[in-house]
XYZ file of C-alpha atoms in Angstrom:
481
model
C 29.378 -36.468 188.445
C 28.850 -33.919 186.095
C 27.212 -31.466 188.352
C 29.895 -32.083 191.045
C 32.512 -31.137 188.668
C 31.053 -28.158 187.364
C 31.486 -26.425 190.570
C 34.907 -28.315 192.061
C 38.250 -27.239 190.989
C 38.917 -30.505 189.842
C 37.219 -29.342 186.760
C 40.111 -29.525 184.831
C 40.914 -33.581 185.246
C 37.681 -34.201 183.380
C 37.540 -35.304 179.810
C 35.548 -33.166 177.317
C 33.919 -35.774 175.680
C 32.984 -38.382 178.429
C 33.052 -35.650 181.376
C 34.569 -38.103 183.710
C 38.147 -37.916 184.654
C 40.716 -38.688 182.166
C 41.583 -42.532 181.550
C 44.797 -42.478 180.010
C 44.872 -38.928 178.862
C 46.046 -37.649 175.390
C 47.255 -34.409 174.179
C 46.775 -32.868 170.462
C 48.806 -30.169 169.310
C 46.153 -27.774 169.685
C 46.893 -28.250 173.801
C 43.307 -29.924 173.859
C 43.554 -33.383 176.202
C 40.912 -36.331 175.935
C 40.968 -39.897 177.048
C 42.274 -41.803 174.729
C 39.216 -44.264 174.012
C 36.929 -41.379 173.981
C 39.344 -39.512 171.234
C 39.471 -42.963 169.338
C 35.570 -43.236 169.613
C 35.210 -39.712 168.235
C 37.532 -40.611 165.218
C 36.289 -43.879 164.343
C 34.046 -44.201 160.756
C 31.378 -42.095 161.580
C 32.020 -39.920 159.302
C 33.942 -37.167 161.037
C 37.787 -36.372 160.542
C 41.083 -36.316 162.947
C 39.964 -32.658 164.336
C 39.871 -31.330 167.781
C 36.747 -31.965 169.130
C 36.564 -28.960 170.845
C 38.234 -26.164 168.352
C 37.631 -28.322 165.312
C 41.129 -27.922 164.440
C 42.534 -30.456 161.818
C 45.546 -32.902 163.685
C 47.583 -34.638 161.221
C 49.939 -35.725 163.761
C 49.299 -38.758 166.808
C 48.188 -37.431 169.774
C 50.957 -37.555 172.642
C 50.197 -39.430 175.930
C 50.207 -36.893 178.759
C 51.810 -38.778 181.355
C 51.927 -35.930 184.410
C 48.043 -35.724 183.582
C 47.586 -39.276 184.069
C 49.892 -39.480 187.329
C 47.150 -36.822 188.816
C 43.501 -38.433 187.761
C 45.257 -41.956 188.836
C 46.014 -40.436 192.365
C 42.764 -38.376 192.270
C 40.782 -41.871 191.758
C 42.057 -43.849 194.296
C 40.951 -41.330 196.763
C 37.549 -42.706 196.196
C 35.931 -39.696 196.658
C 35.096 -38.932 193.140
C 33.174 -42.398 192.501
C 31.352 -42.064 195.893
C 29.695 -38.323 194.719
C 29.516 -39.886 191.083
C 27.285 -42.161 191.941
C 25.186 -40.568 194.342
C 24.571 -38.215 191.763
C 23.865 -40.525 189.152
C 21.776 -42.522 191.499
C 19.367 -39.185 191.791
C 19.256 -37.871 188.470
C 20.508 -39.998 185.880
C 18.841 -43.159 184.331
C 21.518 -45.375 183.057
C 19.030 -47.327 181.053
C 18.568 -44.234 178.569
C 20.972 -44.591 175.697
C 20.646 -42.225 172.607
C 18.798 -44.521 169.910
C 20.863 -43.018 167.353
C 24.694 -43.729 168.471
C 23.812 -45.996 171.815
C 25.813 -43.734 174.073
C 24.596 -42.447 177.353
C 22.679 -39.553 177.362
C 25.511 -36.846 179.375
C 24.200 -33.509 177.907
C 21.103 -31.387 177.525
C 20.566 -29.044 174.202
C 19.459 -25.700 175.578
C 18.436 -24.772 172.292
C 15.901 -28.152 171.019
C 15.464 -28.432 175.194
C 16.183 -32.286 174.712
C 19.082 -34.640 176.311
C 21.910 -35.902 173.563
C 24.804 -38.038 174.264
C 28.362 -36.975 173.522
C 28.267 -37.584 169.676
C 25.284 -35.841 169.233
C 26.805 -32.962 170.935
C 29.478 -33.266 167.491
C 26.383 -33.716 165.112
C 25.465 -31.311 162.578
C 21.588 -31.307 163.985
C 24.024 -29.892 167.705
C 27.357 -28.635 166.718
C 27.336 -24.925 167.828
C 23.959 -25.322 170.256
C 25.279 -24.442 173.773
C 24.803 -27.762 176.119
C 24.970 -28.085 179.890
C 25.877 -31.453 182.121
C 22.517 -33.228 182.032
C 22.390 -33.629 186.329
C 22.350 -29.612 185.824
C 20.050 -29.449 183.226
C 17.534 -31.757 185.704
C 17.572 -29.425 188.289
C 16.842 -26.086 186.506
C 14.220 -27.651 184.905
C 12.809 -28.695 188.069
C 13.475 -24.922 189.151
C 11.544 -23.858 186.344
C 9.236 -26.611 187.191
C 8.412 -25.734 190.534
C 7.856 -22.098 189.175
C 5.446 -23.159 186.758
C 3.809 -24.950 189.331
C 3.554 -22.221 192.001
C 2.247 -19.719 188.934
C -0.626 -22.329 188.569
C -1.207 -22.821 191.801
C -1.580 -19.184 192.242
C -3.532 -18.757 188.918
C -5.845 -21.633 189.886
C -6.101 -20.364 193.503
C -7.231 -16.296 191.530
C -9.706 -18.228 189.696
C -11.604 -20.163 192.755
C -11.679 -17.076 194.431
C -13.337 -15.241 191.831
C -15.699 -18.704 191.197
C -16.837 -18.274 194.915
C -17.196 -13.818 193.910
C -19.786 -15.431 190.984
C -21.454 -17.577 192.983
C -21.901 -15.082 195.655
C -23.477 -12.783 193.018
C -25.650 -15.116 192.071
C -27.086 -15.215 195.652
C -26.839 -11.423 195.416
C -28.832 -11.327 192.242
C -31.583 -13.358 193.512
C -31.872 -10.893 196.835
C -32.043 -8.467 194.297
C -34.914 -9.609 192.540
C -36.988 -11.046 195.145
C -36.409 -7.078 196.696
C -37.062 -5.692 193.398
C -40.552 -7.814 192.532
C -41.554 -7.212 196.698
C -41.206 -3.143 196.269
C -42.578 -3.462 192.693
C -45.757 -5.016 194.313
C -45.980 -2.931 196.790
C -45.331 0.180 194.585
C -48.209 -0.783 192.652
C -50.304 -2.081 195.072
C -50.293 2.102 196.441
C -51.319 2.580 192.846
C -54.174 0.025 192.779
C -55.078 1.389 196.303
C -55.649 4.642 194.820
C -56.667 3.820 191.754
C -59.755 1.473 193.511
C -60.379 4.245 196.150
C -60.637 6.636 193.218
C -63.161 4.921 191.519
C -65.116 3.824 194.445
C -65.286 7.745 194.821
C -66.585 8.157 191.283
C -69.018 5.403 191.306
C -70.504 6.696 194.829
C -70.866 10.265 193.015
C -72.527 8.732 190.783
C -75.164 6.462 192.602
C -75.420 9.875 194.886
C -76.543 12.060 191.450
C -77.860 9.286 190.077
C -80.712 9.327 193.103
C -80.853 12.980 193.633
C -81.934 13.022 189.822
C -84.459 10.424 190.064
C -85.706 12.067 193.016
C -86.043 15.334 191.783
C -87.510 13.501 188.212
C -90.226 11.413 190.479
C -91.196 14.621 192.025
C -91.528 16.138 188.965
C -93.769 13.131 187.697
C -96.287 13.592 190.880
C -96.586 17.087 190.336
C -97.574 16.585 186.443
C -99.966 13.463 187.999
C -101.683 15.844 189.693
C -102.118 18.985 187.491
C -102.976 16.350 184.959
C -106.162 14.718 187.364
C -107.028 18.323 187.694
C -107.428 18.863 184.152
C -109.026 15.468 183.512
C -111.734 16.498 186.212
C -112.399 19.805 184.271
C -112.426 18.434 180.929
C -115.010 15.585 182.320
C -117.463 18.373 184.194
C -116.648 20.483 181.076
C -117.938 17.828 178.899
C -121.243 16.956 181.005
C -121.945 20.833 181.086
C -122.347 20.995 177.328
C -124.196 17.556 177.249
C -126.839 19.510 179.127
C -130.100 21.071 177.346
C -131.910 24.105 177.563
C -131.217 26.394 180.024
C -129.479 24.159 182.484
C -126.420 25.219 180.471
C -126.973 28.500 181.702
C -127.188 28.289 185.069
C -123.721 26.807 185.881
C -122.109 28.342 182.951
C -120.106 30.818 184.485
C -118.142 28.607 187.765
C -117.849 25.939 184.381
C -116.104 28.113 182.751
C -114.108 29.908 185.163
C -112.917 26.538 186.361
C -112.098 25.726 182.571
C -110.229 28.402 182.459
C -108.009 28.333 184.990
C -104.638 29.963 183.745
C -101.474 27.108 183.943
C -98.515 27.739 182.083
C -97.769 25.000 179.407
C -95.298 22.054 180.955
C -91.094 22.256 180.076
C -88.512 20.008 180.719
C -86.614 21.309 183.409
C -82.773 21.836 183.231
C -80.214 20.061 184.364
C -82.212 16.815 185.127
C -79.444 14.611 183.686
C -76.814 12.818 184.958
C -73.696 14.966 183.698
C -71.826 12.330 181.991
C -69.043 14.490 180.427
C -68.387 15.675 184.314
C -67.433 11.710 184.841
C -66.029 10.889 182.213
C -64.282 13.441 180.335
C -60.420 13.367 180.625
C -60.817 10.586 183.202
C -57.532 9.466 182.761
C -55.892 12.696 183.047
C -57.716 13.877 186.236
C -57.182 10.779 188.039
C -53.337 11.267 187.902
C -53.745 14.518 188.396
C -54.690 13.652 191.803
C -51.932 11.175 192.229
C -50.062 14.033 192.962
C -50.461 13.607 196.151
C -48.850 9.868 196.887
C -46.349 10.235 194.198
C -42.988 11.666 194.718
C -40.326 12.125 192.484
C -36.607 12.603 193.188
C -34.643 13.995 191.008
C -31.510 11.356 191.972
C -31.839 7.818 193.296
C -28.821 6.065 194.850
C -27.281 3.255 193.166
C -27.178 0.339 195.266
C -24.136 -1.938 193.571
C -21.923 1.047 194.143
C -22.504 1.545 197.633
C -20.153 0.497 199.780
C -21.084 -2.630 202.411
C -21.408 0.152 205.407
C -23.996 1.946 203.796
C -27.680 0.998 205.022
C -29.846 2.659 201.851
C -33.655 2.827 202.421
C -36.156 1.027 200.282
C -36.414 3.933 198.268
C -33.147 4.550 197.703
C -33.081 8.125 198.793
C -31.483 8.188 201.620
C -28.091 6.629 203.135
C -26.802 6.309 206.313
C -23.304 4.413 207.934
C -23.182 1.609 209.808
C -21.180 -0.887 212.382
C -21.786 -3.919 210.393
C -20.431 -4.789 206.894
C -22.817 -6.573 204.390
C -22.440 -10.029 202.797
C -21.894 -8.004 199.217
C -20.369 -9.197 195.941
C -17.066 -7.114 195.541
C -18.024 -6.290 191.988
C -16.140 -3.220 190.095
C -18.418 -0.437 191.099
C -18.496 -0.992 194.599
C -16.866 1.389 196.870
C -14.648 -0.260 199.258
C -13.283 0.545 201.930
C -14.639 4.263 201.458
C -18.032 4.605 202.593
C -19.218 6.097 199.139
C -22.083 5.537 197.086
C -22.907 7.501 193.329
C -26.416 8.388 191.915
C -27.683 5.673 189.330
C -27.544 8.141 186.588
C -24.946 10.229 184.802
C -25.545 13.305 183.849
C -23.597 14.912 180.577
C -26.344 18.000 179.242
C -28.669 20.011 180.551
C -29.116 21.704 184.719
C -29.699 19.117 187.069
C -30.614 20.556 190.889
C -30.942 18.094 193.980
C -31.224 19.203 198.067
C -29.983 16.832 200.500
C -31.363 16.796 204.106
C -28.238 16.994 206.140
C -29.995 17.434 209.942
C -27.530 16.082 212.639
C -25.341 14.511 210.387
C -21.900 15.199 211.765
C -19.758 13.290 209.015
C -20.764 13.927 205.144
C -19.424 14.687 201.601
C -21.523 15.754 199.039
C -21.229 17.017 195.123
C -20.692 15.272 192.178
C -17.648 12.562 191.080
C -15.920 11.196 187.634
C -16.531 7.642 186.730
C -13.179 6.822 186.605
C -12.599 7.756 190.355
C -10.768 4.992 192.623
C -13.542 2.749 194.749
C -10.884 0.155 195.757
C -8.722 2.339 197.769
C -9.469 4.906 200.517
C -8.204 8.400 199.156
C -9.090 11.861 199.771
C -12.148 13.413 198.474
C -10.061 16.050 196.489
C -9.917 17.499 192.845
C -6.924 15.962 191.535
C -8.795 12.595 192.592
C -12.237 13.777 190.482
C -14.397 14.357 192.924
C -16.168 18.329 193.290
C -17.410 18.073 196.765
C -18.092 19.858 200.116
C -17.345 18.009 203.411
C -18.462 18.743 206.957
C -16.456 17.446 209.258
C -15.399 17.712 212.937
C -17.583 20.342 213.064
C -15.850 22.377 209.967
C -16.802 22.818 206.475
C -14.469 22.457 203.349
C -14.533 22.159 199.590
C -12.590 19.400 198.198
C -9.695 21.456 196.678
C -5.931 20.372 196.228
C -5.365 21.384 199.278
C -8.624 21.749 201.103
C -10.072 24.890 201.230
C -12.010 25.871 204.910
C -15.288 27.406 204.407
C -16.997 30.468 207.112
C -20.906 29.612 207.098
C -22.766 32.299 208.821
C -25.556 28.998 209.906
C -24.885 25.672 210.001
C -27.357 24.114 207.181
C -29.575 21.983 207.382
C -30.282 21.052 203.624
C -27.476 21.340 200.759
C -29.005 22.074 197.638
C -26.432 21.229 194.833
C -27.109 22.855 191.388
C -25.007 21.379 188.544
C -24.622 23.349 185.110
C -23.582 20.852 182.490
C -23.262 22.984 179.811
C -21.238 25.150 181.922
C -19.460 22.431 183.544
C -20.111 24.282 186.664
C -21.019 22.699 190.370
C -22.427 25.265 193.068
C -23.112 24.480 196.816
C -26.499 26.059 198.474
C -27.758 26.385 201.834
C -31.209 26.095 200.537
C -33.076 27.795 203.515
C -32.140 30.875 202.246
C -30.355 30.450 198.732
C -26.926 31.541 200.303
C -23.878 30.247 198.508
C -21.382 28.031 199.768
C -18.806 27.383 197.303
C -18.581 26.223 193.294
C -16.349 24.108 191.046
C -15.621 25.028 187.366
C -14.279 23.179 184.451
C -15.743 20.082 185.277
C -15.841 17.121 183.646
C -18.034 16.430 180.633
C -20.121 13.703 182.461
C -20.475 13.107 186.269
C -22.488 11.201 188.699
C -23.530 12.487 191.891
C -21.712 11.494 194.819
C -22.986 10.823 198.561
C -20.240 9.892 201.675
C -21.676 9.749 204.949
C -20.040 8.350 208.303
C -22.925 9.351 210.675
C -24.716 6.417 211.758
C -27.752 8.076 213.647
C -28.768 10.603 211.213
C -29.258 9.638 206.870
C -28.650 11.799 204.140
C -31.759 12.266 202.511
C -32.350 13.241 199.164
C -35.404 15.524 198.924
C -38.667 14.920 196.788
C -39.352 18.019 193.980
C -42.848 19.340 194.055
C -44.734 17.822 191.155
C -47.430 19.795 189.158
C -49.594 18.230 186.589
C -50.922 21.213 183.403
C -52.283 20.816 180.884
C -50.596 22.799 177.493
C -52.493 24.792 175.284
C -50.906 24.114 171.914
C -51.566 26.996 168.802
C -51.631 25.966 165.261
């Protein structure tokens, strides 16, 4: 009934203390009308005094019997309306079995303040006395508004959370792509190597067996040469020695063809040169001249792509050195770095000191941005490539070429390129744009920031970007003490 009368003009026939319309209504001095039980009630030995219960005003005198009031709640009740919306209400909100346990009254009110229900002499208590109250059918349904709030905030809250459970669980899947990638490129990186590195030494070994024979070869002949000289010699020494064993004048008579043949002029045997196997040629600075011929399967580029912050468009090759757009969007995690919906994707690595120079194969690319770009730049929205954004860029586009100023700025090639070299000057926080066929310059940023990644868009799908290998040279430094 409470509720009802809240918001009825019939406000005013309802007692203050038992909120239902007056029962033989009383009247202080202080203009302040109660039921007369109810006022009774409130008086008896409970320990308060003959005040108002609503100013608190001390009333020495009876209070009056307001008989005009009474004619108007009688005639209001026997309408019946009043008792009919009383106890529907009461019937949905209200308990009658709760009683305060401490004065055994119905519970009418609700304490804003301690957020608990209190019957009408609690609302007189010291523990209540200037708390603001409401009807307690009122109090049931805003807290069922706030209720219903707190519910929908969970739901929603709970609802965040299982989304980002299945994000976690899809980067788990991700992660384990990732690796089995990772470990298949890894072998096959290495297996190159080990190709090499096995053909190598199957080279060196076969040079080897190769000089290895030749030596012997040329040793063996050496060996039947001395052979024979030496037979030679042993046949002289032998008639030589049978010559002298002669008497008389035999040893005249052959003397001179014996000793012609005994002195037959050879030069004394030498070692000849070079009959070794050069071991030094084989094995000194094996190491070093093996990877000095790896020069020619391994490449290095001086930027790879980053993978997690390429957008789910961009088809990167195994490599990662070259992009290209697609028609099909990848399962991806959605993680931070990711670029999405812009088909973007940054270097791996940041670069803060030092020059750092990259060319980019453009070819028949007819949609690309390239140059370098802040950390902090927006990937979750799809903005304009321009400086206030933090990205230093050129674009070609619809068959024009612009640098990524506030507002663009068109730029008159004299050829249309067909690599971009892009030189960046950290310690001049200076970008510059190349055609690198013939060194001309494009355009250039200044006052850049301090660290910056490089930054790749594409939206050609037939033809990648592709970031070019640097020639690689392998010396050797002389150092001088």
């Amino acid at each position: 009934m409470a509720g009802r009368l809240s918001s009825l003009p019939e406000l005013d026939l309802t007692c203050p203390i038992c909120y239902d319309i007056f029962r033989d209504p009383v009247v202080l001095k202080c203009s302040h009308s109660f039921c007369a039980v109810c006022l009774q009630q409130y008086w008896s030995p409970r320990g308060h005094g003959r005040d108002c219960p609503l100013c608190r005003k001390e009333s020495d005198d009876e209070p009056v019997a307001s008989l005009t009031l009474k004619n108007v709640c009688d005639a209001y009740i026997q309408d019946g309306e009043v008792e009919a919306n009383w106890n529907a209400t009461a019937e949905l909100y209200c308990d009658p079995g709760e009683v305060c346990p401490l004065h055994g009254e119905k519970f009418k009110l609700f304490c804003l303040q301690d957020k608990e229900p209190i019957c009408i002499v609690c609302h007189t208590s010291r523990k209540h006395k200037q708390h603001v109250c409401c009807p307690l059918d009122e109090a049931i349904v805003d807290m069922k508004g706030e209720m219903k709030g707190a519910l929908t905030a969970l739901q929603e809250k709970r609802e965040a959370f299982e989304k980002m459970k299945r994000s976690y669980e899809d980067t788990e899947a991700h992660i384990q792509v990732q690796a089995q990638f990772v470990e298949r490129r890894t072998r096959e990186e290495f297996e190159e190597l080990h190709r090499f590195l096995r053909a190598e030494k199957e080279a060196k070994v076969d040079d080897l067996k190769r000089e290895e024979e030749e030596k012997i070869q040329a040793v063996r002949r050496r060996i039947g040469e001395m052979t024979r000289t030496i037979t030679s010699l042993s046949e002289s020494i032998k008639a030589l020695e049978a010559e002298i064993d002669l008497q008389g004048i035999s040893v005249l008579n052959n003397c001179k063809k014996t000793l012609a043949r005994a002195r037959c002029p050879l030069e004394d045997p030498v070692m000849t040169s070079g009959a070794l196997i050069n071991v030094a040629e084989y094995l000194g600075s094996l190491k070093y001249t093996v990877w000095e011929r790896m020069q020619d399967i391994v490449k290095y580029t001086p930027v790879i792509l980053d993978p997690n912050t390429a957008a789910p468009w961009l088809v990167l090759s195994d490599d990662l050195t070259s992009v290209s757009d697609s028609d099909v969007k990848q399962m991806l995690p959605d993680n931070p770095e990711r670029f999405d919906p812009d088909t973007g994707v940054l270097g791996h690595q940041s670069f803060a000191t030092g020059r750092h120079t990259w060319e980019v194969e453009v070819g028949g690319n007819t949609a690309w941005v390239l140059g370098v770009a802040q950390e902090s730049v927006v990937r979750k929205e799809k903005v304009s490539s321009v400086l206030k954004h933090g990205y230093f860029t050129v674009y070609f586009y619809h068959e024009m070429y612009f640098a990524g100023t506030s507002p663009l700025t068109r730029l008159s090639l004299k050829r249309k390129p067909q690599r971009i070299r892009v030189q960046l000057e950290c310690d001049k926080r200076r970008v510059g744009f190349y055609d690198a066929h013939d060194d001309s310059y494009i355009y250039s940023f200044k006052q850049i920031p301090e660290r910056v990644f490089p930054y790749f868009w594409v939206g050609c799908k037939q033809f990648p970007l592709k970031i070019e290998p640097l020639e690689v040279a392998v010396k050797a430094v002389d150092y001088w003490v």
